[in-house]
């Protein structure tokens, strides 16, 4: 599972569904490594070293591997092939010396994950850089995910005989996640997924759709996928630092990583859709290794959505390039 935004949440959603299916899972994500939901490493190991810890474990039946571009560029892959690969998005982030210099170069690096899939590639069809990957991919199925397009439109975007899709469609006057493969498969209503916050967290609806499509092509049936998605919520234990609410103060606190302009804009849209009491304050920090253009783009995305701003520059972590 790769992508600029959403890959950790999507990986955790996939892991939850597989656990519901009774699988012994190994999960690698930026929060650490987990064997059967027990943490065995605390730091970000989303590259060959972390992947091998899971892939060589005798306690694991299914591996869920978050993979970021920095790990690929530094260490390559810990696997030659995978059954299913997912790309949630390609956005302007982590660009610069020693890494991808443009979004187009970033897309090529992330595409390398998809190129290793044998059974299915799951792509965000609402992201042009993901959509442009199709011509380079040759797994048995290509699944295009979109929260705005119809299944008919998506099928025209991919290879005629290999394209499946995952879309939102009304079922009994309610939005459902629906998979079109060789038949139409309604999987789960948006309102039944706690991580979607009733559909207000549009980015999590997208993450869930990618996870659902990935699990379907991993062999999970619709009932199992629905059970997993109904069980998965955004808490400090399940998704630390990602859309976590803390309500023990006289005021409510929402914590989110919000690491780039696209993520900042998505968070603002979410905050505007939830009920708030009184004023909205934003405490935000920018990484010290980001250039001025990136930081200004963050400010532009956040401007005008809150009553008061508290801003901080985050120093570069020890050992990271300045």
Rosetta silent file (secondary structure, phi, psi, omega in degrees, C-alpha in Angstrom):
SEQUENCE: XXXXXXXXXXXXXXXXXXXXXXXXXXXXXXXXXXXXXXXXXXXXXXXXXXXXXXXXXXXXXXXXXXXXXXXXXXXXXXXXXXXXXXXXXXXXXXXXXXXXXXXXXXXXXXXXXXXXXXXXXXXXXXXXXXXXXXXXXXXXXXXXXXXXXXXXXXXXXXXXXXXXXXXXXXXXXXXXXXXXXXXXXXXXXXXXXXXXXXXXXXXXXXXXXXXXXXXXXXXXXXXXXXXXXXXXXXXXXXXXXXXXXXXXXXXXXXXXXXXXXXXXXXXXXXXXXXXXXXXXXXXXXXXXXXXXXXXXXXXXXXXXXXXXXXXXXXXXXXXXXX
SCORE:     score description
SCORE:     0.000 S_00000001
   1 L     0.000  122.944  179.570    0.000    0.000    0.000 S_00000001
   2 E  -133.876  177.040 -178.482    1.513    3.284   -1.074 S_00000001
   3 L   142.085  159.317  178.008    0.413    6.866   -1.671 S_00000001
   4 L   -75.345  -48.353  179.768    1.100   10.377   -0.437 S_00000001
   5 L  -119.206  141.950  170.515   -1.983   10.618    1.777 S_00000001
   6 L    92.107   -5.157 -172.809   -4.054    7.896    3.397 S_00000001
   7 H   -69.168  -37.105 -179.798   -1.721    4.907    3.140 S_00000001
   8 H   -67.282  -47.313  178.898   -1.376    4.291    6.899 S_00000001
   9 H   -61.767  -42.161  179.121   -5.122    4.487    7.560 S_00000001
  10 H   -62.850  -42.550  178.541   -5.822    2.306    4.519 S_00000001
  11 H   -61.007  -42.142 -179.832   -3.254   -0.267    5.672 S_00000001
  12 H   -68.246  -35.048  176.336   -4.844   -0.402    9.122 S_00000001
  13 H   -64.388  -45.873  177.649   -8.305   -0.802    7.586 S_00000001
  14 H   -58.934  -44.277  179.997   -7.099   -3.725    5.457 S_00000001
  15 H   -60.209  -39.604  179.749   -5.497   -5.291    8.512 S_00000001
  16 H   -64.149  -43.805  179.705   -8.777   -4.991   10.450 S_00000001
  17 H   -64.087  -43.804  179.937  -10.776   -6.714    7.717 S_00000001
  18 H   -64.425  -35.666  175.692   -8.252   -9.552    7.446 S_00000001
  19 H   -64.323  -38.700  176.119   -8.358   -9.978   11.220 S_00000001
  20 H   -63.465  -29.367  179.299  -12.158  -10.255   10.957 S_00000001
  21 L   -80.266   -0.356  178.327  -11.607  -12.982    8.373 S_00000001
  22 L    85.446   11.732 -179.838   -9.610  -14.935   10.953 S_00000001
  23 L   -79.704  148.312  170.230   -6.255  -14.348    9.258 S_00000001
  24 L   -88.418  112.077 -169.784   -3.008  -14.075   11.196 S_00000001
  25 E  -104.910  149.832  167.288   -1.781  -10.713    9.975 S_00000001
  26 E  -119.826  124.553 -175.384    1.520   -8.914    9.841 S_00000001
  27 E  -118.114  129.949  169.812    1.204   -5.131    9.493 S_00000001
  28 E  -116.277  123.868  175.747    3.899   -2.625    8.599 S_00000001
  29 E  -148.299  175.662 -175.743    2.946    1.047    8.829 S_00000001
  30 L   -67.044  -12.980  177.191    4.546    4.328    9.851 S_00000001
  31 L   -85.386  -13.021 -178.616    3.387    3.729   13.433 S_00000001
  32 E   140.785 -174.755  177.780    5.407    0.498   13.704 S_00000001
  33 E  -108.347  141.929 -177.889    5.313   -3.202   12.940 S_00000001
  34 E  -132.760  134.616  171.088    2.623   -5.551   14.251 S_00000001
  35 E  -115.143  116.044 -175.917    2.382   -9.336   14.311 S_00000001
  36 L    52.019   43.871  176.859   -1.183  -10.469   15.008 S_00000001
  37 L    67.453   11.099  173.000   -1.915   -6.929   16.252 S_00000001
  38 E  -102.373  124.499 -177.136    0.919   -7.046   18.794 S_00000001
  39 E   -70.608  130.408  178.711    3.465   -4.267   18.254 S_00000001
  40 E  -119.294   -6.514  175.464    6.996   -5.579   17.700 S_00000001
  41 E  -151.963  137.829 -173.924    8.645   -2.358   16.468 S_00000001
  42 L   -92.314  -23.482 -170.671    7.869    1.244   17.383 S_00000001
  43 L  -100.823  170.130  178.423    9.402    3.227   14.541 S_00000001
  44 L   -66.423  113.797  178.526    8.636    3.755   10.864 S_00000001
  45 L  -127.807   41.740 -174.649    9.949    0.680    9.012 S_00000001
  46 L   -82.051   53.724  178.556    7.964    0.979    5.789 S_00000001
  47 L  -151.941 -165.767 -170.700   10.763   -0.394    3.632 S_00000001
  48 H   -54.548  -44.208 -175.854   12.702   -3.591    3.057 S_00000001
  49 H   -63.058  -48.583  178.978   13.889   -4.081    6.657 S_00000001
  50 H   -65.587  -39.716  179.176   10.430   -3.680    8.181 S_00000001
  51 H   -62.095  -41.958 -178.120    8.794   -5.724    5.445 S_00000001
  52 H   -66.447  -29.665  176.963   11.210   -8.608    5.953 S_00000001
  53 H   -61.408  -37.246  177.814   10.414   -8.712    9.665 S_00000001
  54 H   -80.075  -45.712 -174.170    6.831   -9.546    8.734 S_00000001
  55 H   -66.289  -24.390  179.493    7.518  -11.645    5.644 S_00000001
  56 L   -95.723    0.541 -179.435    9.916  -13.955    7.487 S_00000001
  57 L   -77.854  133.499  178.062    7.629  -14.458   10.498 S_00000001
  58 L   -80.181   -4.334 -178.618    6.203  -17.957   10.881 S_00000001
  59 L   -95.903    3.486 -172.103    3.215  -16.502   12.758 S_00000001
  60 L  -114.411  131.742  172.737    1.844  -14.579    9.768 S_00000001
  61 L   -96.476  -36.851 -175.800   -0.573  -15.738    7.045 S_00000001
  62 E  -131.371  133.031  179.063   -1.174  -12.365    5.381 S_00000001
  63 E  -106.912  132.221  175.942    1.154   -9.376    5.157 S_00000001
  64 E  -117.199  108.805 -168.107   -0.125   -5.798    4.913 S_00000001
  65 E  -117.595  105.456  168.676    2.829   -3.624    3.940 S_00000001
  66 L   -69.265  139.298 -175.451    2.750    0.152    3.845 S_00000001
  67 L  -138.038  115.964  178.467    5.480    1.294    1.472 S_00000001
  68 L  -106.577  162.874 -171.167    6.691    4.872    1.124 S_00000001
  69 H   -64.808  -34.593 -178.495    8.915    6.337   -1.548 S_00000001
  70 H   -62.525  -41.267  178.216   11.820    7.153    0.787 S_00000001
  71 H   -65.131  -38.352  178.408   12.126    3.515    1.779 S_00000001
  72 H   -63.986  -46.049 -176.980   12.016    2.408   -1.854 S_00000001
  73 H   -67.914  -34.945 -178.483   14.724    4.860   -2.880 S_00000001
  74 H   -81.654  -43.264 -168.384   16.989    4.020    0.059 S_00000001
  75 H  -125.186   -2.209 -177.727   16.519    0.284    0.428 S_00000001
  76 L    71.771 -148.586 -175.743   14.479   -1.047   -2.470 S_00000001
  77 L  -114.930  149.461  173.064   11.915   -3.773   -1.822 S_00000001
  78 L   -93.503    7.434 -179.524   11.771   -6.685    0.561 S_00000001
  79 L  -149.094  151.037  176.899    9.617   -8.615   -1.940 S_00000001
  80 L   -88.698  -36.879 -176.403    9.592   -9.283   -5.678 S_00000001
  81 L  -139.966  155.281  172.070    5.832   -9.739   -6.064 S_00000001
  82 E  -137.538  161.812 -179.787    2.634   -9.165   -4.126 S_00000001
  83 E   -75.773  -46.325 -176.860   -0.933  -10.292   -4.745 S_00000001
  84 E  -132.508  137.936  175.170   -2.600   -6.892   -4.447 S_00000001
  85 E  -128.085  143.139 -176.494   -1.144   -3.376   -4.547 S_00000001
  86 E  -127.592  136.166  169.765   -2.909   -0.114   -3.683 S_00000001
  87 E  -124.381  116.249 -174.244   -2.015    3.510   -4.448 S_00000001
  88 L   -82.713  -30.489 -179.306   -4.188    6.030   -2.591 S_00000001
  89 L  -177.879  162.415  169.022   -2.806    9.254   -4.125 S_00000001
  90 L  -133.879  115.091 -175.700    0.234   11.067   -5.461 S_00000001
  91 L  -128.555  174.191  178.752    0.547   14.641   -4.211 S_00000001
  92 L   -77.831   97.558  177.884    3.148   17.398   -3.826 S_00000001
  93 L  -164.110  151.911  177.594    5.036   16.316   -0.717 S_00000001
  94 L    58.971   30.663  179.202    8.498   15.020    0.233 S_00000001
  95 L   -95.679  147.654  176.459   10.013   16.494   -2.924 S_00000001
  96 L   147.553 -172.180 -179.329   13.575   17.777   -3.111 S_00000001
  97 L   -58.533  139.482  179.532   17.263   16.842   -3.224 S_00000001
  98 L    81.511    0.559  179.644   17.964   13.200   -2.465 S_00000001
  99 L  -144.583 -163.605  175.307   14.419   12.189   -3.300 S_00000001
 100 L   -65.807  137.764 -176.875   11.914   12.691   -6.126 S_00000001
 101 L   -92.829  -22.127 -179.616   12.220   16.207   -7.515 S_00000001
 102 L  -134.868  164.606  177.073    8.768   16.445   -9.111 S_00000001
 103 H   -63.098  -35.180  179.532    5.340   14.925   -8.563 S_00000001
 104 H   -64.071  -40.977  176.189    5.782   13.032  -11.832 S_00000001
 105 H   -65.761  -39.199  176.908    9.002   11.447  -10.544 S_00000001
 106 H   -59.484  -40.524  179.934    7.225   10.597   -7.283 S_00000001
 107 H   -62.660  -37.390  178.902    4.521    8.818   -9.279 S_00000001
 108 H   -64.987  -41.345  178.861    7.148    6.671  -11.016 S_00000001
 109 H   -63.699  -46.673 -178.732    8.607    5.613   -7.654 S_00000001
 110 H   -68.396  -31.310  178.840    5.192    4.743   -6.221 S_00000001
 111 H   -61.413  -27.103 -179.985    4.229    2.971   -9.434 S_00000001
 112 H   -59.772  -28.272  175.208    7.006    0.477   -8.721 S_00000001
 113 H   -67.875  -46.625 -178.098    4.804   -0.937   -5.921 S_00000001
 114 H   -64.658  -33.999 -177.983    1.891   -1.438   -8.304 S_00000001
 115 L   -66.399  -14.462  179.408    4.130   -3.058  -10.913 S_00000001
 116 L   -91.939   -2.740 -178.082    4.824   -5.899   -8.485 S_00000001
 117 E   -79.621  138.696  178.199    1.160   -6.910   -8.148 S_00000001
 118 E  -102.313  -38.850 -174.614    0.039  -10.162   -9.778 S_00000001
 119 E   -91.348  -46.034 -176.347   -3.693  -10.352   -8.947 S_00000001
 120 E  -158.164  144.471  169.657   -4.895   -6.750   -8.775 S_00000001
 121 E  -113.327  130.823 -179.551   -3.815   -3.120   -8.755 S_00000001
 122 E  -111.914  120.258 -172.961   -6.104   -0.686   -6.919 S_00000001
 123 E  -126.196  144.388  175.078   -5.784    2.930   -8.069 S_00000001
 124 E   -78.888  103.852 -177.732   -7.355    6.232   -7.075 S_00000001
 125 L   -74.173   -9.725  176.221   -9.082    7.290  -10.288 S_00000001
 126 L   -86.756   -0.229  179.365   -9.740   10.755   -8.831 S_00000001
 127 L  -116.556  118.769 -172.669   -5.982   11.410   -8.857 S_00000001
 128 H   -61.619  -33.952 -177.991   -4.475   12.047  -12.296 S_00000001
 129 H   -71.390  -33.567  174.008   -1.052   10.673  -11.378 S_00000001
 130 H   -68.196  -44.508 -177.224   -2.577    7.390  -10.213 S_00000001
 131 H   -62.332  -33.919 -179.397   -4.730    7.189  -13.317 S_00000001
 132 L   -70.398  -11.348  179.660   -1.690    7.688  -15.543 S_00000001
 133 L   -74.853  -20.078 -168.553   -0.129    4.526  -14.101 S_00000001
 134 H   -53.179  -44.926 -173.879   -2.620    2.227  -15.835 S_00000001
 135 H   -65.277  -12.801 -179.203   -0.710    1.863  -19.097 S_00000001
 136 H   -99.668   -1.041 -169.764    2.309    0.521  -17.203 S_00000001
 137 L  -111.098  148.792 -175.038    0.453   -2.152  -15.223 S_00000001
 138 L  -143.537   26.302  174.705   -0.415   -5.735  -16.125 S_00000001
 139 L   -65.813  168.728 -178.523   -1.958   -7.537  -13.133 S_00000001
 140 L   -57.559  -37.949  179.966   -4.998   -9.742  -13.754 S_00000001
 141 E  -133.416  144.669  169.798   -7.335   -6.926  -12.670 S_00000001
 142 E  -115.639  119.545 -179.627   -7.093   -3.144  -12.442 S_00000001
 143 E  -107.588  119.008  178.564   -9.580   -1.671   -9.963 S_00000001
 144 E   -96.508  128.886 -176.069  -10.308    2.045  -10.286 S_00000001
 145 E  -109.918  129.299  178.656  -11.638    3.744   -7.161 S_00000001
 146 E  -150.593  136.732  175.212  -13.671    6.939   -7.317 S_00000001
 147 L   -96.334    1.411 -178.022  -16.051    8.752   -5.009 S_00000001
 148 L  -126.394  -21.588 -177.321  -17.269   11.030   -7.818 S_00000001
 149 L   -97.178  160.396  176.565  -17.341    8.986  -11.057 S_00000001
 150 L   -88.273  162.292  177.756  -19.754    6.301  -12.191 S_00000001
 151 H   -62.001  -39.219 -179.835  -18.801    2.707  -12.856 S_00000001
 152 H   -61.316  -42.646  179.192  -19.582    3.163  -16.543 S_00000001
 153 H   -65.708  -43.153 -177.378  -17.192    6.092  -16.812 S_00000001
 154 H   -64.284  -38.918 -178.689  -14.405    4.308  -14.937 S_00000001
 155 H   -63.183  -23.116  177.050  -14.605    1.220  -17.115 S_00000001
 156 L   -79.571  -12.477 -177.094  -13.809    3.420  -20.098 S_00000001
 157 L   -87.874  -21.696 -173.698  -10.584    4.580  -18.418 S_00000001
 158 L  -114.803 -179.821  177.713   -8.933    1.179  -18.063 S_00000001
 159 L   -58.158  134.135 -170.309   -8.131   -1.922  -20.109 S_00000001
 160 L   -55.597  -44.695 -171.978  -11.369   -3.300  -21.522 S_00000001
 161 L   -94.337   -2.318 -173.794  -11.051   -6.879  -20.264 S_00000001
 162 L  -122.171   -2.323 -169.922   -9.273   -6.209  -16.948 S_00000001
 163 E   -91.139  126.032  168.877  -10.976   -3.191  -15.384 S_00000001
 164 E  -115.226  174.027  179.042  -13.055   -3.390  -12.226 S_00000001
 165 E  -153.197  159.852  177.697  -14.163   -0.420  -10.135 S_00000001
 166 E  -131.289  119.936 -172.162  -15.215    0.687   -6.684 S_00000001
 167 E  -136.140  172.670  170.884  -17.704    3.575   -6.486 S_00000001
 168 E  -101.173  129.866  178.452  -20.319    5.235   -4.304 S_00000001
 169 E  -141.572  149.253  177.303  -23.918    4.540   -5.295 S_00000001
 170 E   -73.875  133.203  172.151  -27.303    5.048   -3.637 S_00000001
 171 E  -131.057  115.716 -176.052  -28.941    1.934   -2.215 S_00000001
 172 L    53.292   46.787  175.655  -32.327    2.583   -0.571 S_00000001
 173 L    65.495   24.146  178.680  -31.574    6.334   -0.539 S_00000001
 174 E  -137.207  140.295 -179.857  -28.232    5.858    1.216 S_00000001
 175 E   -70.620  129.625  177.140  -24.692    5.996   -0.169 S_00000001
 176 E  -122.201  152.684  166.967  -23.011    2.601   -0.330 S_00000001
 177 E   -83.610  123.329 -175.248  -19.563    1.445   -1.366 S_00000001
 178 E  -125.753  132.715  176.331  -20.185   -0.767   -4.393 S_00000001
 179 E  -103.062  132.569  170.887  -17.698   -2.948   -6.265 S_00000001
 180 E  -110.050  111.116  173.829  -18.160   -3.733   -9.934 S_00000001
 181 L  -120.258 -105.493  173.860  -16.139   -6.742  -10.975 S_00000001
 182 L   -93.755   -1.976  173.449  -17.888   -9.483  -12.884 S_00000001
 183 L  -152.421  173.623  177.471  -21.062   -8.508  -11.035 S_00000001
 184 E   -93.473  124.680 -173.861  -22.343   -5.586   -8.955 S_00000001
 185 E  -126.628   96.885  171.069  -21.527   -6.063   -5.250 S_00000001
 186 E   -66.917  129.907 -173.267  -22.896   -3.583   -2.659 S_00000001
 187 E  -107.254  -54.986 -174.502  -20.541   -3.892    0.312 S_00000001
 188 E  -158.125  140.739  173.713  -21.289   -1.400    3.088 S_00000001
 189 E   -73.634  145.801  179.288  -23.201    1.858    3.603 S_00000001
 190 H   -57.892  -37.730 -177.479  -21.045    4.892    4.337 S_00000001
 191 H   -65.058  -18.875 -178.219  -23.093    5.568    7.470 S_00000001
 192 H   -87.451   -6.466 -178.428  -22.073    2.186    8.923 S_00000001
 193 L  -100.104  109.449 -178.399  -18.338    2.993    8.846 S_00000001
 194 H   -56.281  -33.587 -177.370  -17.281    4.914   11.996 S_00000001
 195 H   -67.518  -17.433 -179.005  -14.130    6.193   10.280 S_00000001
 196 H   -85.720  -12.553 -179.198  -16.260    8.051    7.719 S_00000001
 197 H    50.309   50.227  178.381  -18.019   10.174   10.371 S_00000001
 198 H    68.199   19.072 -178.196  -21.297    9.915    8.494 S_00000001
 199 H    93.767   -7.518 -178.591  -19.576   10.800    5.225 S_00000001
 200 L   -69.963  -31.447  176.680  -18.188   14.088    6.567 S_00000001
 201 L   -88.848   79.276 -174.036  -14.621   12.729    6.450 S_00000001
 202 H   -60.067  -35.073 -179.962  -14.539   12.405    2.663 S_00000001
 203 H   -66.006  -31.855  177.674  -10.851   11.461    2.666 S_00000001
 204 H   -78.224  -27.179  171.379  -11.598    8.515    4.954 S_00000001
 205 H   -61.914  -43.244  177.954  -14.438    7.424    2.693 S_00000001
 206 H   -64.099  -45.152  177.282  -11.823    7.291   -0.060 S_00000001
 207 H   -57.618  -43.694 -179.445   -9.371    5.415    2.180 S_00000001
 208 H   -63.792  -39.501  179.692  -12.103    2.932    3.064 S_00000001
 209 H   -63.995  -39.933  176.791  -12.980    2.376   -0.590 S_00000001
 210 H   -65.109  -42.285  178.491   -9.354    1.561   -1.402 S_00000001
 211 H   -64.032  -42.594 -179.828   -9.160   -0.803    1.558 S_00000001
 212 H   -62.456  -46.140  178.675  -12.447   -2.474    0.597 S_00000001
 213 H   -62.559  -42.833  179.009  -11.322   -2.989   -2.994 S_00000001
 214 H   -61.088  -43.529 -179.995   -7.982   -4.346   -1.841 S_00000001
 215 H   -66.965  -37.066  177.830   -9.619   -6.814    0.549 S_00000001
 216 H   -60.309  -46.451 -179.216  -12.080   -7.944   -2.118 S_00000001
 217 H   -77.633   -9.341  172.608   -9.255   -8.833   -4.486 S_00000001
 218 L   -84.746   -6.789  175.564   -7.432  -10.430   -1.571 S_00000001
 219 L   105.587    6.585  179.342  -10.323  -12.911   -1.420 S_00000001
 220 L   -80.866  141.220  177.598  -12.517  -11.509    1.374 S_00000001
 221 L   -83.547  167.050 -173.796  -16.285  -11.735    0.910 S_00000001
 222 H   -61.783  -38.107 -178.467  -18.582   -8.725    1.232 S_00000001
 223 H   -64.912  -41.245  179.399  -19.933   -9.735    4.660 S_00000001
 224 H   -67.568  -41.490  178.496  -16.447  -10.005    6.147 S_00000001
 225 H   -61.406  -44.485 -179.829  -15.378   -6.693    4.617 S_00000001
 226 H   -62.075  -42.639 -179.275  -18.462   -4.991    6.014 S_00000001
 227 H   -60.263  -42.486  179.694  -17.836   -6.440    9.486 S_00000001
 228 H   -66.247  -42.372 -178.616  -14.285   -5.137    9.485 S_00000001
 229 H   -71.266  -30.509  175.730  -15.215   -1.672    8.275 S_00000001
 230 H   -71.475  -22.618 -177.654  -18.037   -1.413   10.821 S_00000001
 231 H   -90.363  -20.093 -171.864  -15.533   -2.255   13.556 S_00000001
 232 L   -87.869  122.905  177.207  -12.789    0.149   12.503 S_00000001
 233 L  -126.325  170.109 -177.675  -12.782    3.606   14.105 S_00000001
 234 L   -97.029   88.576 -178.586  -10.383    6.534   14.330 S_00000001
 235 L  -124.641  173.178 -179.836   -8.963    6.282   17.844 S_00000001
 236 L   -63.812  -26.909  178.510   -5.640    6.725   19.607 S_00000001
 237 L   -83.449  -38.877 -174.384   -5.165    2.954   19.559 S_00000001
 238 L   -86.748  -38.263 -178.612   -6.242    2.268   15.985 S_00000001
 239 L  -140.339   70.408 -175.876   -4.945    5.376   14.165 S_00000001
 240 L   -60.299  127.755  177.983   -2.683    7.397   16.487 S_00000001
 241 L    81.136    7.273 -178.876   -2.328   10.991   15.350 S_00000001
 242 L  -128.198  105.075  178.615   -4.883   10.651   12.580 S_00000001
 243 L    54.196   49.833  178.551   -8.303   12.201   13.122 S_00000001
 244 E   -99.042  128.466  175.563   -8.255   11.571   16.885 S_00000001
 245 E   -99.948  137.354  174.025  -10.766   13.399   19.092 S_00000001
 246 E  -124.577  119.478 -170.236  -10.033   14.150   22.749 S_00000001
 247 L  -119.412   17.704 -176.859  -13.062   15.357   24.679 S_00000001
 248 L   -82.654  -11.011  176.900  -11.956   15.334   28.340 S_00000001
 249 L   -89.014  170.996  172.210  -11.338   19.108   28.409 S_00000001
 250 L   -63.884  -15.627  176.181  -14.023   21.813   28.488 S_00000001
 251 L  -120.744  157.835  178.771  -13.172   22.123   24.782 S_00000001
 252 L   -92.243  143.115  178.638  -12.782   19.396   22.158 S_00000001
 253 E  -117.761  131.802  173.665   -9.420   18.632   20.591 S_00000001
 254 E  -115.709  123.413  179.677   -8.935   17.124   17.136 S_00000001
 255 E  -110.157  132.956  178.100   -5.463   15.774   16.328 S_00000001
 256 L  -152.695  146.859 -178.210   -4.376   14.991   12.782 S_00000001
 257 L   -64.432  -46.136  173.756   -1.069   14.619   10.940 S_00000001
 258 L    42.481   64.729 -165.731   -2.156   16.922    8.088 S_00000001
 259 L   -94.106   -2.205  179.700    1.286   16.792    6.498 S_00000001
 260 L  -152.993  170.261 -176.569    0.794   18.558    3.143 S_00000001
 261 H   -57.170  -39.207  179.283   -1.489   21.108    1.422 S_00000001
 262 H   -63.989  -41.825  177.520   -3.868   18.449    0.067 S_00000001
 263 H   -66.225  -37.408  178.685   -4.228   16.966    3.555 S_00000001
 264 H   -64.316  -43.644  179.452   -4.709   20.428    5.057 S_00000001
 265 H   -63.928  -40.040  179.327   -7.487   21.261    2.599 S_00000001
 266 H   -65.304  -40.571  178.651   -9.204   17.939    3.291 S_00000001
 267 H   -64.390  -41.076  178.394   -9.054   18.506    7.045 S_00000001
 268 H   -60.091  -42.348  178.665  -10.559   21.983    6.661 S_00000001
 269 H   -62.448  -37.961  178.432  -13.463   20.542    4.682 S_00000001
 270 H   -65.961  -47.774 -178.409  -14.033   17.990    7.432 S_00000001
 271 H   -59.713  -36.603  179.631  -13.950   20.577   10.228 S_00000001
 272 H   -69.515  -19.288 -178.677  -16.490   22.707    8.372 S_00000001
 273 H   -93.389   -7.394  179.990  -18.862   19.736    8.205 S_00000001
 274 L  -104.478  152.300  179.600  -18.856   18.954   11.942 S_00000001
 275 L   -74.852  133.149  178.230  -20.727   20.841   14.615 S_00000001
 276 L  -128.093  149.734  177.525  -18.511   23.048   16.763 S_00000001
 277 L  -106.459  124.885  178.040  -19.215   25.067   19.875 S_00000001
 278 L    75.740 -150.396 -174.623  -17.648   28.515   20.046 S_00000001
 279 L   -86.519  159.128  178.586  -14.481   29.431   18.194 S_00000001
 280 L  -111.288  120.832  178.285  -12.152   27.180   16.256 S_00000001
 281 E  -107.771  141.457  176.475   -8.442   27.377   17.052 S_00000001
 282 E  -121.366  123.167  169.270   -5.744   25.746   14.950 S_00000001
 283 E  -102.616  119.847 -173.512   -2.302   24.816   16.258 S_00000001
 284 E  -136.069  145.574  176.738   -0.185   23.936   13.224 S_00000001
 285 E  -131.965  150.456  176.402    3.475   23.263   12.576 S_00000001
 286 E  -114.560  136.863  179.197    5.551   23.001    9.410 S_00000001
 287 E   -61.634  140.067 -177.970    8.494   20.637    9.110 S_00000001
 288 L   -68.830  -13.259 -179.727   11.852   22.400    9.143 S_00000001
 289 L   -98.383   11.337  176.924   13.016   20.530    6.045 S_00000001
 290 L   -96.020  146.054 -178.074   10.235   21.895    3.795 S_00000001
 291 L   -80.057  171.785 -175.067   10.909   24.825    1.488 S_00000001
 292 H   -62.585  -36.430 -179.726    9.123   28.174    1.662 S_00000001
 293 H   -61.712  -41.624  179.083    6.856   27.355   -1.274 S_00000001
 294 H   -64.540  -44.816 -177.892    5.533   24.254    0.459 S_00000001
 295 H   -65.685  -38.177  176.762    4.935   26.117    3.735 S_00000001
 296 H   -65.413  -37.905  177.499    3.131   28.939    1.920 S_00000001
 297 H   -64.174  -37.201  175.270    0.931   26.381    0.154 S_00000001
 298 H   -61.809  -46.629 -179.609    0.050   24.920    3.563 S_00000001
 299 H   -61.625  -39.612  178.530   -0.864   28.376    4.836 S_00000001
 300 H   -63.045  -41.399 -179.593   -3.014   29.055    1.791 S_00000001
 301 H   -65.646  -31.545 -175.087   -4.918   25.792    2.281 S_00000001
 302 H   -91.526  -19.739 -172.686   -5.583   26.598    5.951 S_00000001
 303 L   -63.281  136.553  173.286   -6.342   30.319    5.661 S_00000001
 304 L    86.745   -0.133 -176.056   -9.852   31.497    6.427 S_00000001
 305 L  -103.633  -10.267 -176.885  -11.137   28.301    8.030 S_00000001
 306 L  -131.546  161.305 -178.176  -10.341   28.996   11.708 S_00000001
 307 L   -83.614  -26.191 -177.614  -10.823   31.869   14.154 S_00000001
 308 E  -152.148  143.736 -177.220   -7.284   31.849   15.510 S_00000001
 309 E  -123.113  136.017  172.620   -3.960   30.301   14.429 S_00000001
 310 E  -120.960  113.682 -169.971   -0.960   29.233   16.517 S_00000001
 311 E  -113.120  145.794 -178.228    1.965   28.438   14.205 S_00000001
 312 E  -147.332  143.999  172.197    5.274   26.692   14.859 S_00000001
 313 E   -94.153  126.938 -179.218    8.212   25.478   12.784 S_00000001
 314 E   -88.832  127.682  178.695    9.109   21.856   13.561 S_00000001
 315 L   -66.772  157.631  177.815   12.833   21.151   13.717 S_00000001
 316 L   -71.865  139.504  179.163   14.304   18.416   11.552 S_00000001
 317 L   -64.918  148.552  177.553   14.572   15.066   13.315 S_00000001
 318 L   -55.721  133.900  177.955   18.098   13.963   14.300 S_00000001
 319 L    90.585  -11.959  178.834   19.794   12.128   11.468 S_00000001
 320 L   -86.982  150.854  177.757   17.512   13.530    8.764 S_00000001
 321 L   -67.443  142.719 -179.073   18.911   15.675    5.948 S_00000001
 322 L   -91.516    0.000    0.000   18.474   19.410    6.449 S_00000001
